[in-house]
Amino acid sequence: MRKGTECLYAGYAPGNGEPRQMPIIQSTTFKYSTSEEMGALFDLEKDGYFYSRLANPTCDMVAAKIAQLEGGVGAMLTGSGQAANFLAVANMCQAGSHIIASAKIYGGTSNLFTVTMKKMGYDVTLVDPDASLEEINSLFQENTRAVFGETIANPACVVLDIEKFAEAAHSHGVPLIVDNTFATPINCRPFEWGADIVTHSTTKYIDGHAMTVGGVVVDSGNFDWDAHADKYPGLTTPDESYHGIIYTKKFGKLGYITKMVAQMMRDLGTCQSPQQAFLINVGLETLHLRMPRHCENAYKVAKFLKNHPKVEWVNYAGLEGDKYYDLAQKYMPNGTCGVLCFGPKGGRDGAMRFVNALNLISIETHVADAKSCVLHPASHTHRQLNEEQLINAGVLPELIRLSVGIEDAEDLIEDLDQALAHV
Ligand SMILES: *Cc1c(COP(=O)(O)O)cnc(C)c1O
């Protein structure tokens, strides 16, 4: 199957007389006739369901669809993108581990790594995604266990040179985790460029309609944990909480994702619900139609803004002349995403006038759904920062993050034009 067909059919193949649409298995628990059968499930000797915190058939079908779209061997849904990124790292690391992460990543992930996980005993070094291979290589420590970046950074719109980061990670015997939320598997499959683990906030384009918060972790099955067994004891030595199972021995290429379900989800419980998974699947069915439209609209809007006298600058990797245009052409030749950033004239004040004057495009703490929206980080998500801190975080005071939806582009441009008149 090609990607568009996979969006519809992957993960669920009904038998004769069974529901055409993926069923919602709204049950916390599952019934067995013998004690032995149930016991075999607990021993991970047999495949099956017993409690929906660990696994639920609807969630698994959606995870399988996303795994197929990304070209991975397995996936697990989580209750949010935050949970996905946390689990992706925690499943391979432990207190005392060091992570190298791109400095241009989603603010929530940056807080997770540099504040909350720091308190849990992790150590994080942030690196400019444009740093040279040599500079990135120089940041590895004895205890470095993972490298992390975003295909297209939210909100900075920076494109990650996935091959460069993969090379640095692999030459030090550690995997690369890529958050592929903005590109989606329709526009980029990071595994093809050397990433080992992919995460998503499914809350964004995968859902696509601002209905459900969710996340997913996808395993390529490519990283050889056993070749670096000393670094990854959680995967390569017996798990006493699971009768001494060694995940990589017992499950081979599925070791990482099986551990994530059997141990991380069991213990941390940040699971997705079957109702929400159903909605995520409805979103997935049209992902291949929506992404090209988001990109087409964003391109038209970016071009309009670029030529507007009230606009200082525009960052959109899909636009010719953008700093990241060449990288975007390499990794996302069919389009990047619908999110762009720009700076209206007049600094922080000009940006505030602009967002207040919008009619059709709404102010929302969201991105990447069917309806266009804007956020002014200096007044909203980053309002606790002063001008200097804003600039250090890569967020200029006038920066507007515009998430271009799938409306008629002309209506969006008219709204932007009248709002810019107030700047
Ligand atoms: C939104 C977002 C997240 C966090 O996801 P939630 O579903 O809001 O928890 C992580 N990474 C990126 C790139 C995001 O845009």
Short mmCIF file of C-alpha atoms and ligand atoms in Angstrom, two decimals:
data_model
loop_
_atom_site.label_atom_id
_atom_site.label_comp_id
_atom_site.label_asym_id
_atom_site.label_seq_id
_atom_site.Cartn_x
_atom_site.Cartn_y
_atom_site.Cartn_z
CA MET A 1 0.00 0.00 0.00
CA ARG A 2 1.05 3.59 -0.62
CA LYS A 3 0.71 6.19 2.12
CA GLY A 4 -2.75 7.46 1.16
CA THR A 5 -4.15 3.95 1.11
CA GLU A 6 -2.41 3.17 4.40
CA CYS A 7 -4.11 6.19 5.97
CA LEU A 8 -7.39 4.38 5.33
CA TYR A 9 -6.58 0.69 5.72
CA ALA A 10 -3.47 0.11 7.82
CA GLY A 11 -3.92 -1.29 11.32
CA TYR A 12 -7.38 -2.79 10.91
CA ALA A 13 -8.59 -5.38 8.42
CA PRO A 14 -12.16 -6.47 9.20
CA GLY A 15 -13.17 -10.05 8.51
CA ASN A 16 -16.39 -11.13 6.86
CA GLY A 17 -19.41 -9.42 8.42
CA GLU A 18 -17.27 -7.37 10.80
CA PRO A 19 -17.55 -3.57 11.20
CA ARG A 20 -16.16 -1.58 8.29
CA GLN A 21 -15.04 1.21 10.65
CA MET A 22 -12.49 0.46 13.33
CA PRO A 23 -14.47 -0.54 16.43
CA ILE A 24 -14.14 1.21 19.77
CA ILE A 25 -13.38 -1.49 22.32
CA GLN A 26 -14.71 0.38 25.32
CA SER A 27 -13.58 -2.00 28.01
CA THR A 28 -11.02 -1.71 30.76
CA THR A 29 -10.63 -5.45 31.00
CA PHE A 30 -10.84 -8.70 29.04
CA LYS A 31 -12.27 -12.08 29.99
CA TYR A 32 -10.50 -15.47 29.98
CA SER A 33 -11.79 -18.96 30.68
CA THR A 34 -8.75 -20.45 32.36
CA SER A 35 -6.27 -19.25 34.87
CA GLU A 36 -3.44 -20.63 32.70
CA GLU A 37 -4.43 -18.46 29.71
CA MET A 38 -4.44 -15.35 31.86
CA GLY A 39 -1.12 -16.39 33.40
CA ALA A 40 0.48 -16.77 29.97
CA LEU A 41 -0.50 -13.18 29.15
CA PHE A 42 1.13 -11.92 32.32
CA ASP A 43 4.29 -13.83 31.43
CA LEU A 44 4.26 -12.15 27.99
CA GLU A 45 4.22 -15.71 26.62
CA LYS A 46 1.03 -15.07 24.66
CA ASP A 47 -0.31 -12.04 22.81
CA GLY A 48 -3.54 -10.71 24.19
CA TYR A 49 -5.25 -8.05 26.23
CA PHE A 50 -5.91 -8.01 29.92
CA TYR A 51 -6.12 -4.40 31.07
CA SER A 52 -6.51 -1.24 29.00
CA ARG A 53 -3.83 0.71 30.88
CA LEU A 54 -1.27 -1.54 29.22
CA ALA A 55 -2.97 -2.15 25.92
CA ASN A 56 -6.36 -1.83 24.28
CA PRO A 57 -7.32 -3.20 20.85
CA THR A 58 -8.57 0.15 19.46
CA CYS A 59 -5.46 1.97 20.64
CA ASP A 60 -3.29 -0.80 19.20
CA MET A 61 -4.97 -0.66 15.79
CA VAL A 62 -4.33 3.08 15.59
CA ALA A 63 -0.75 2.61 16.78
CA ALA A 64 -0.24 -0.07 14.13
CA LYS A 65 -1.50 2.31 11.44
CA ILE A 66 0.93 5.02 12.51
CA ALA A 67 3.77 2.50 12.74
CA GLN A 68 3.08 1.42 9.16
CA LEU A 69 2.88 5.02 7.93
CA GLU A 70 6.26 5.75 9.52
CA GLY A 71 7.80 2.50 8.33
CA GLY A 72 8.41 1.25 11.89
CA VAL A 73 8.05 -2.18 13.48
CA GLY A 74 5.73 -1.12 16.29
CA ALA A 75 4.17 1.80 18.11
CA MET A 76 2.38 2.71 21.32
CA LEU A 77 -0.20 5.44 21.80
CA THR A 78 0.12 7.74 24.80
CA GLY A 79 -2.24 10.20 26.44
CA SER A 80 -0.32 13.20 25.07
CA GLY A 81 2.70 14.22 23.05
CA GLN A 82 4.44 15.13 26.30
CA ALA A 83 4.01 11.57 27.56
CA ALA A 84 5.33 10.23 24.25
CA ASN A 85 8.53 12.25 24.43
CA PHE A 86 9.06 11.44 28.08
CA LEU A 87 8.56 7.72 27.56
CA ALA A 88 10.66 7.65 24.38
CA VAL A 89 13.63 8.84 26.43
CA ALA A 90 12.86 7.16 29.76
CA ASN A 91 12.44 3.76 28.10
CA MET A 92 16.11 3.74 27.13
CA CYS A 93 17.62 5.88 29.91
CA GLN A 94 17.62 6.18 33.66
CA ALA A 95 18.65 8.65 36.35
CA GLY A 96 22.23 9.65 35.60
CA SER A 97 21.78 9.47 31.83
CA HIS A 98 22.72 12.39 29.61
CA ILE A 99 20.70 13.49 26.58
CA ILE A 100 21.71 15.81 23.77
CA ALA A 101 18.72 17.73 22.42
CA SER A 102 18.28 20.35 19.75
CA ALA A 103 17.87 23.76 21.39
CA LYS A 104 15.08 24.59 18.95
CA ILE A 105 12.32 22.31 20.15
CA TYR A 106 8.80 22.69 21.47
CA GLY A 107 8.74 24.65 24.75
CA GLY A 108 6.92 21.83 26.53
CA THR A 109 9.62 19.35 25.58
CA SER A 110 12.33 21.78 26.55
CA ASN A 111 10.72 22.21 29.99
CA LEU A 112 10.35 18.45 30.30
CA PHE A 113 14.03 17.83 29.56
CA THR A 114 15.66 20.79 31.29
CA VAL A 115 13.43 21.18 34.36
CA THR A 116 11.37 18.12 35.23
CA MET A 117 13.70 15.38 33.97
CA LYS A 118 16.62 17.24 35.46
CA LYS A 119 14.93 16.85 38.85
CA MET A 120 14.57 13.14 38.08
CA GLY A 121 18.33 12.90 37.66
CA TYR A 122 18.74 13.26 33.90
CA ASP A 123 21.29 15.63 32.46
CA VAL A 124 20.58 17.50 29.21
CA THR A 125 22.76 19.48 26.84
CA LEU A 126 20.99 21.67 24.31
CA VAL A 127 22.67 22.19 20.97
CA ASP A 128 22.01 24.62 18.14
CA PRO A 129 20.48 22.44 15.39
CA ASP A 130 22.66 24.28 12.87
CA ALA A 131 25.84 23.28 14.74
CA SER A 132 28.44 21.38 12.72
CA LEU A 133 28.90 17.63 13.08
CA GLU A 134 32.17 18.31 14.95
CA GLU A 135 30.43 20.60 17.42
CA ILE A 136 27.69 18.04 18.03
CA ASN A 137 30.26 15.26 18.42
CA SER A 138 32.10 17.29 21.04
CA LEU A 139 29.03 17.25 23.33
CA PHE A 140 28.92 13.49 23.90
CA GLN A 141 29.80 12.27 27.38
CA GLU A 142 30.40 8.84 28.83
CA ASN A 143 26.78 8.76 30.01
CA THR A 144 25.11 10.10 26.84
CA ARG A 145 22.24 7.78 25.97
CA ALA A 146 20.06 9.61 23.43
CA VAL A 147 19.96 12.43 20.90
CA PHE A 148 16.70 14.29 20.31
CA GLY A 149 15.38 16.76 17.73
CA GLU A 150 12.22 17.85 15.87
CA THR A 151 11.87 17.44 12.10
CA ILE A 152 10.44 20.96 11.96
CA ALA A 153 10.80 22.78 15.26
CA ASN A 154 7.74 24.27 16.93
CA PRO A 155 7.60 27.31 16.89
CA ALA A 156 10.97 28.27 15.39
CA CYS A 157 10.26 26.52 12.02
CA VAL A 158 13.86 25.23 11.96
CA VAL A 159 14.41 22.09 9.85
CA LEU A 160 16.55 19.40 11.49
CA ASP A 161 19.38 17.93 9.46
CA ILE A 162 18.33 14.41 10.43
CA GLU A 163 21.29 12.68 8.74
CA LYS A 164 23.78 14.89 10.57
CA PHE A 165 22.22 14.17 13.96
CA ALA A 166 21.88 10.46 13.17
CA GLU A 167 25.53 10.27 12.20
CA ALA A 168 26.62 11.96 15.44
CA ALA A 169 24.37 9.69 17.52
CA HIS A 170 25.34 6.44 15.80
CA SER A 171 29.07 7.14 15.84
CA HIS A 172 28.71 7.30 19.63
CA GLY A 173 26.54 4.18 19.85
CA VAL A 174 23.30 5.94 20.84
CA PRO A 175 19.95 6.29 19.06
CA LEU A 176 18.36 9.37 17.53
CA ILE A 177 14.80 10.25 18.58
CA VAL A 178 12.92 12.56 16.20
CA ASP A 179 9.66 14.30 17.05
CA ASN A 180 7.93 14.26 13.64
CA THR A 181 4.77 16.10 14.71
CA PHE A 182 4.88 18.96 12.20
CA ALA A 183 6.02 17.07 9.10
CA THR A 184 3.88 13.96 9.70
CA PRO A 185 4.77 10.71 7.90
CA ILE A 186 3.03 12.11 4.83
CA ASN A 187 5.82 14.65 4.31
CA CYS A 188 8.80 13.01 6.03
CA ARG A 189 9.70 9.58 7.34
CA PRO A 190 12.68 10.17 9.66
CA PHE A 191 13.54 6.44 9.75
CA GLU A 192 14.58 6.68 6.10
CA TRP A 193 17.20 9.24 7.15
CA GLY A 194 18.63 7.36 10.13
CA ALA A 195 16.32 8.20 13.04
CA ASP A 196 15.73 5.23 15.35
CA ILE A 197 12.66 6.32 17.29
CA VAL A 198 9.92 8.69 16.11
CA THR A 199 7.42 10.48 18.34
CA HIS A 200 4.36 12.57 17.61
CA SER A 201 1.95 14.76 19.39
CA THR A 202 -1.07 13.26 17.60
CA THR A 203 -2.92 16.30 18.96
CA LYS A 204 -1.69 18.22 15.91
CA TYR A 205 -2.01 17.17 12.25
CA ILE A 206 -2.68 13.47 12.89
CA ASP A 207 -5.90 14.34 14.73
CA GLY A 208 -6.13 17.44 12.59
CA HIS A 209 -9.44 18.73 13.94
CA ALA A 210 -8.51 19.92 17.44
CA MET A 211 -10.50 17.12 19.07
CA THR A 212 -8.12 14.98 21.14
CA VAL A 213 -4.85 15.31 23.02
CA GLY A 214 -2.59 12.35 22.33
CA GLY A 215 0.83 11.07 21.43
CA VAL A 216 2.62 8.11 19.93
CA VAL A 217 6.07 6.52 20.07
CA VAL A 218 7.16 4.55 17.00
CA ASP A 219 10.12 2.16 16.95
CA SER A 220 12.08 1.60 13.73
CA GLY A 221 13.46 -1.65 15.15
CA ASN A 222 16.81 -0.60 13.71
CA PHE A 223 18.84 0.32 16.76
CA ASP A 224 21.05 -2.53 17.95
CA TRP A 225 20.65 -2.27 21.73
CA ASP A 226 22.64 -5.48 22.29
CA ALA A 227 25.65 -4.04 20.47
CA HIS A 228 25.69 -1.32 23.15
CA ALA A 229 24.35 -3.48 25.95
CA ASP A 230 26.41 -1.78 28.67
CA LYS A 231 24.60 1.49 27.91
CA TYR A 232 21.09 0.07 27.89
CA PRO A 233 20.77 -2.38 30.80
CA GLY A 234 17.01 -1.78 30.97
CA LEU A 235 16.65 -3.39 27.57
CA THR A 236 19.45 -5.93 27.64
CA THR A 237 19.46 -7.35 31.19
CA PRO A 238 16.70 -9.20 33.07
CA ASP A 239 13.67 -7.15 34.14
CA GLU A 240 12.99 -8.38 37.66
CA SER A 241 9.54 -6.82 37.55
CA TYR A 242 8.75 -9.11 34.61
CA HIS A 243 10.04 -12.50 35.75
CA GLY A 244 13.53 -11.77 34.52
CA ILE A 245 12.63 -11.15 30.88
CA ILE A 246 15.37 -9.66 28.71
CA TYR A 247 13.43 -7.52 26.24
CA THR A 248 15.94 -7.56 23.39
CA LYS A 249 16.50 -11.33 23.72
CA LYS A 250 12.85 -12.27 23.88
CA PHE A 251 11.40 -9.76 21.43
CA GLY A 252 14.29 -8.94 19.09
CA LYS A 253 13.47 -5.90 16.99
CA LEU A 254 10.35 -5.34 19.10
CA GLY A 255 12.30 -5.20 22.38
CA TYR A 256 12.17 -1.44 22.85
CA ILE A 257 8.46 -1.01 22.11
CA THR A 258 7.51 -4.11 24.11
CA LYS A 259 9.38 -2.79 27.13
CA MET A 260 7.61 0.52 26.71
CA VAL A 261 4.20 -1.15 26.92
CA ALA A 262 5.00 -3.87 29.45
CA GLN A 263 7.00 -1.77 31.86
CA MET A 264 6.73 1.98 31.21
CA MET A 265 3.00 2.10 30.49
CA ARG A 266 2.27 -0.43 33.21
CA ASP A 267 4.08 1.71 35.77
CA LEU A 268 3.44 5.25 34.56
CA GLY A 269 -0.05 4.81 33.13
CA THR A 270 -0.12 7.70 30.65
CA CYS A 271 -2.35 5.72 28.32
CA GLN A 272 -4.66 6.81 25.51
CA SER A 273 -8.35 5.91 25.68
CA PRO A 274 -10.16 3.89 23.00
CA GLN A 275 -12.69 6.72 22.35
CA GLN A 276 -9.88 9.16 21.70
CA ALA A 277 -7.98 6.64 19.61
CA PHE A 278 -11.07 6.26 17.44
CA LEU A 279 -11.09 10.02 16.80
CA ILE A 280 -7.37 9.97 16.03
CA ASN A 281 -8.10 7.30 13.45
CA VAL A 282 -10.79 9.44 11.83
CA GLY A 283 -8.16 12.15 11.53
CA LEU A 284 -5.62 9.73 10.07
CA GLU A 285 -8.04 8.71 7.32
CA THR A 286 -7.65 12.13 5.66
CA LEU A 287 -4.10 13.04 6.70
CA HIS A 288 -2.82 12.48 3.15
CA LEU A 289 -5.44 14.90 1.80
CA ARG A 290 -5.03 17.57 4.45
CA MET A 291 -1.24 17.85 4.48
CA PRO A 292 -0.87 18.94 0.83
CA ARG A 293 -3.62 21.52 1.34
CA HIS A 294 -1.97 22.85 4.53
CA CYS A 295 1.30 23.19 2.62
CA GLU A 296 -0.29 24.79 -0.45
CA ASN A 297 -2.12 27.35 1.71
CA ALA A 298 0.91 28.05 3.90
CA TYR A 299 3.02 28.63 0.80
CA LYS A 300 0.51 31.16 -0.58
CA VAL A 301 0.26 32.90 2.79
CA ALA A 302 4.05 32.93 3.26
CA LYS A 303 4.51 34.50 -0.18
CA PHE A 304 1.85 37.11 0.56
CA LEU A 305 3.45 38.00 3.90
CA LYS A 306 6.94 38.09 2.45
CA ASN A 307 5.86 40.78 -0.01
CA HIS A 308 3.80 42.79 2.49
CA PRO A 309 5.18 46.22 3.48
CA LYS A 310 4.04 45.78 7.12
CA VAL A 311 5.96 42.53 7.52
CA GLU A 312 9.58 42.49 8.65
CA TRP A 313 10.43 38.83 8.10
CA VAL A 314 8.91 35.42 7.35
CA ASN A 315 10.20 31.95 8.29
CA TYR A 316 8.72 29.19 6.22
CA ALA A 317 11.00 26.40 5.07
CA GLY A 318 8.78 25.73 2.08
CA LEU A 319 9.45 29.22 0.70
CA GLU A 320 12.27 29.81 -1.78
CA GLY A 321 15.07 31.80 -0.15
CA ASP A 322 14.27 30.60 3.38
CA LYS A 323 17.31 29.66 5.46
CA TYR A 324 16.01 26.08 5.66
CA TYR A 325 14.66 25.79 2.12
CA ASP A 326 17.43 23.43 0.92
CA LEU A 327 17.16 21.15 3.95
CA ALA A 328 13.38 21.13 3.52
CA GLN A 329 13.75 20.18 -0.16
CA LYS A 330 16.00 17.31 0.87
CA TYR A 331 13.86 15.89 3.68
CA MET A 332 10.39 17.09 2.63
CA PRO A 333 10.29 17.53 -1.14
CA ASN A 334 6.48 17.35 -1.24
CA GLY A 335 5.95 20.06 1.38
CA THR A 336 6.80 20.86 4.98
CA CYS A 337 3.75 21.79 7.06
CA GLY A 338 1.18 24.54 7.52
CA VAL A 339 2.94 26.35 10.34
CA LEU A 340 4.99 29.45 9.68
CA CYS A 341 6.41 32.30 11.72
CA PHE A 342 6.65 35.94 10.84
CA GLY A 343 7.36 39.30 12.39
CA PRO A 344 5.03 42.22 11.72
CA LYS A 345 6.60 45.67 11.95
CA GLY A 346 6.36 47.50 15.26
CA GLY A 347 7.86 44.88 17.59
CA ARG A 348 5.86 43.33 20.42
CA ASP A 349 3.23 46.09 20.22
CA GLY A 350 2.76 45.73 16.46
CA ALA A 351 2.27 41.99 16.90
CA MET A 352 -0.37 42.53 19.59
CA ARG A 353 -2.30 44.99 17.40
CA PHE A 354 -2.14 42.53 14.53
CA VAL A 355 -3.51 39.52 16.42
CA ASN A 356 -6.28 41.60 18.00
CA ALA A 357 -7.44 42.80 14.57
CA LEU A 358 -7.83 39.32 13.06
CA ASN A 359 -11.40 38.24 12.34
CA LEU A 360 -11.38 34.81 10.71
CA ILE A 361 -8.08 33.53 12.10
CA SER A 362 -8.42 32.94 15.82
CA ILE A 363 -6.04 33.30 18.76
CA GLU A 364 -5.40 29.83 20.15
CA THR A 365 -2.80 27.89 22.07
CA HIS A 366 -2.81 25.33 19.34
CA VAL A 367 -1.33 24.59 15.96
CA ALA A 368 -1.73 22.20 13.13
CA ASP A 369 -5.43 21.66 12.79
CA ALA A 370 -7.93 22.32 10.01
CA LYS A 371 -8.74 25.88 11.12
CA SER A 372 -6.15 28.64 10.98
CA CYS A 373 -4.95 30.14 14.23
CA VAL A 374 -2.25 32.40 15.60
CA LEU A 375 -0.25 32.66 18.75
CA HIS A 376 1.98 35.53 19.87
CA PRO A 377 4.45 33.71 22.13
CA ALA A 378 5.68 36.92 23.80
CA SER A 379 2.12 37.64 25.01
CA HIS A 380 1.01 34.04 25.47
CA THR A 381 3.15 30.92 25.91
CA HIS A 382 6.38 32.76 26.76
CA ARG A 383 4.91 35.73 28.62
CA GLN A 384 6.96 35.05 31.75
CA LEU A 385 10.17 35.83 29.82
CA ASN A 386 11.70 39.30 29.42
CA GLU A 387 12.99 40.57 26.05
CA GLU A 388 16.49 39.17 26.58
CA GLN A 389 15.21 35.77 27.68
CA LEU A 390 12.83 35.74 24.72
CA ILE A 391 15.67 36.29 22.28
CA ASN A 392 17.78 33.59 23.98
CA ALA A 393 14.85 31.18 23.60
CA GLY A 394 14.81 31.95 19.87
CA VAL A 395 11.51 33.80 20.21
CA LEU A 396 11.67 37.37 18.98
CA PRO A 397 9.24 39.75 20.74
CA GLU A 398 7.28 40.34 17.50
CA LEU A 399 7.21 36.66 16.47
CA ILE A 400 3.78 35.45 15.40
CA ARG A 401 3.24 31.73 14.97
CA LEU A 402 0.62 31.25 12.29
CA SER A 403 -0.87 27.82 11.75
CA VAL A 404 -2.40 27.84 8.30
CA GLY A 405 -5.47 25.64 7.99
CA ILE A 406 -7.30 24.17 5.03
CA GLU A 407 -9.68 27.06 4.35
CA ASP A 408 -9.70 28.93 1.02
CA ALA A 409 -6.34 30.67 1.02
CA GLU A 410 -7.88 33.87 -0.39
CA ASP A 411 -10.03 34.27 2.74
CA LEU A 412 -6.99 33.86 4.96
CA ILE A 413 -5.01 36.38 2.95
CA GLU A 414 -7.86 38.93 3.11
CA ASP A 415 -8.01 38.56 6.89
CA LEU A 416 -4.25 38.89 7.27
CA ASP A 417 -4.22 41.92 4.99
CA GLN A 418 -6.90 43.82 6.93
CA ALA A 419 -5.24 42.96 10.27
CA LEU A 420 -1.84 44.13 9.05
CA ALA A 421 -3.42 47.50 8.27
CA HIS A 422 -3.65 47.97 12.07
CA VAL A 423 0.09 47.53 12.54
C1 LIG B 1 2.35 20.01 20.92
C2 LIG B 1 3.66 19.37 20.77
C3 LIG B 1 4.13 18.46 21.73
C4 LIG B 1 3.36 18.17 22.99
O1 LIG B 1 2.22 17.45 22.67
P1 LIG B 1 0.88 17.46 23.55
O2 LIG B 1 0.01 16.54 22.78
O3 LIG B 1 0.40 18.87 23.62
O4 LIG B 1 1.25 16.93 24.90
C5 LIG B 1 5.35 17.86 21.52
N1 LIG B 1 6.08 18.13 20.43
C6 LIG B 1 5.66 19.01 19.48
C7 LIG B 1 6.51 19.28 18.29
C8 LIG B 1 4.44 19.66 19.62
O5 LIG B 1 4.04 20.52 18.69
#
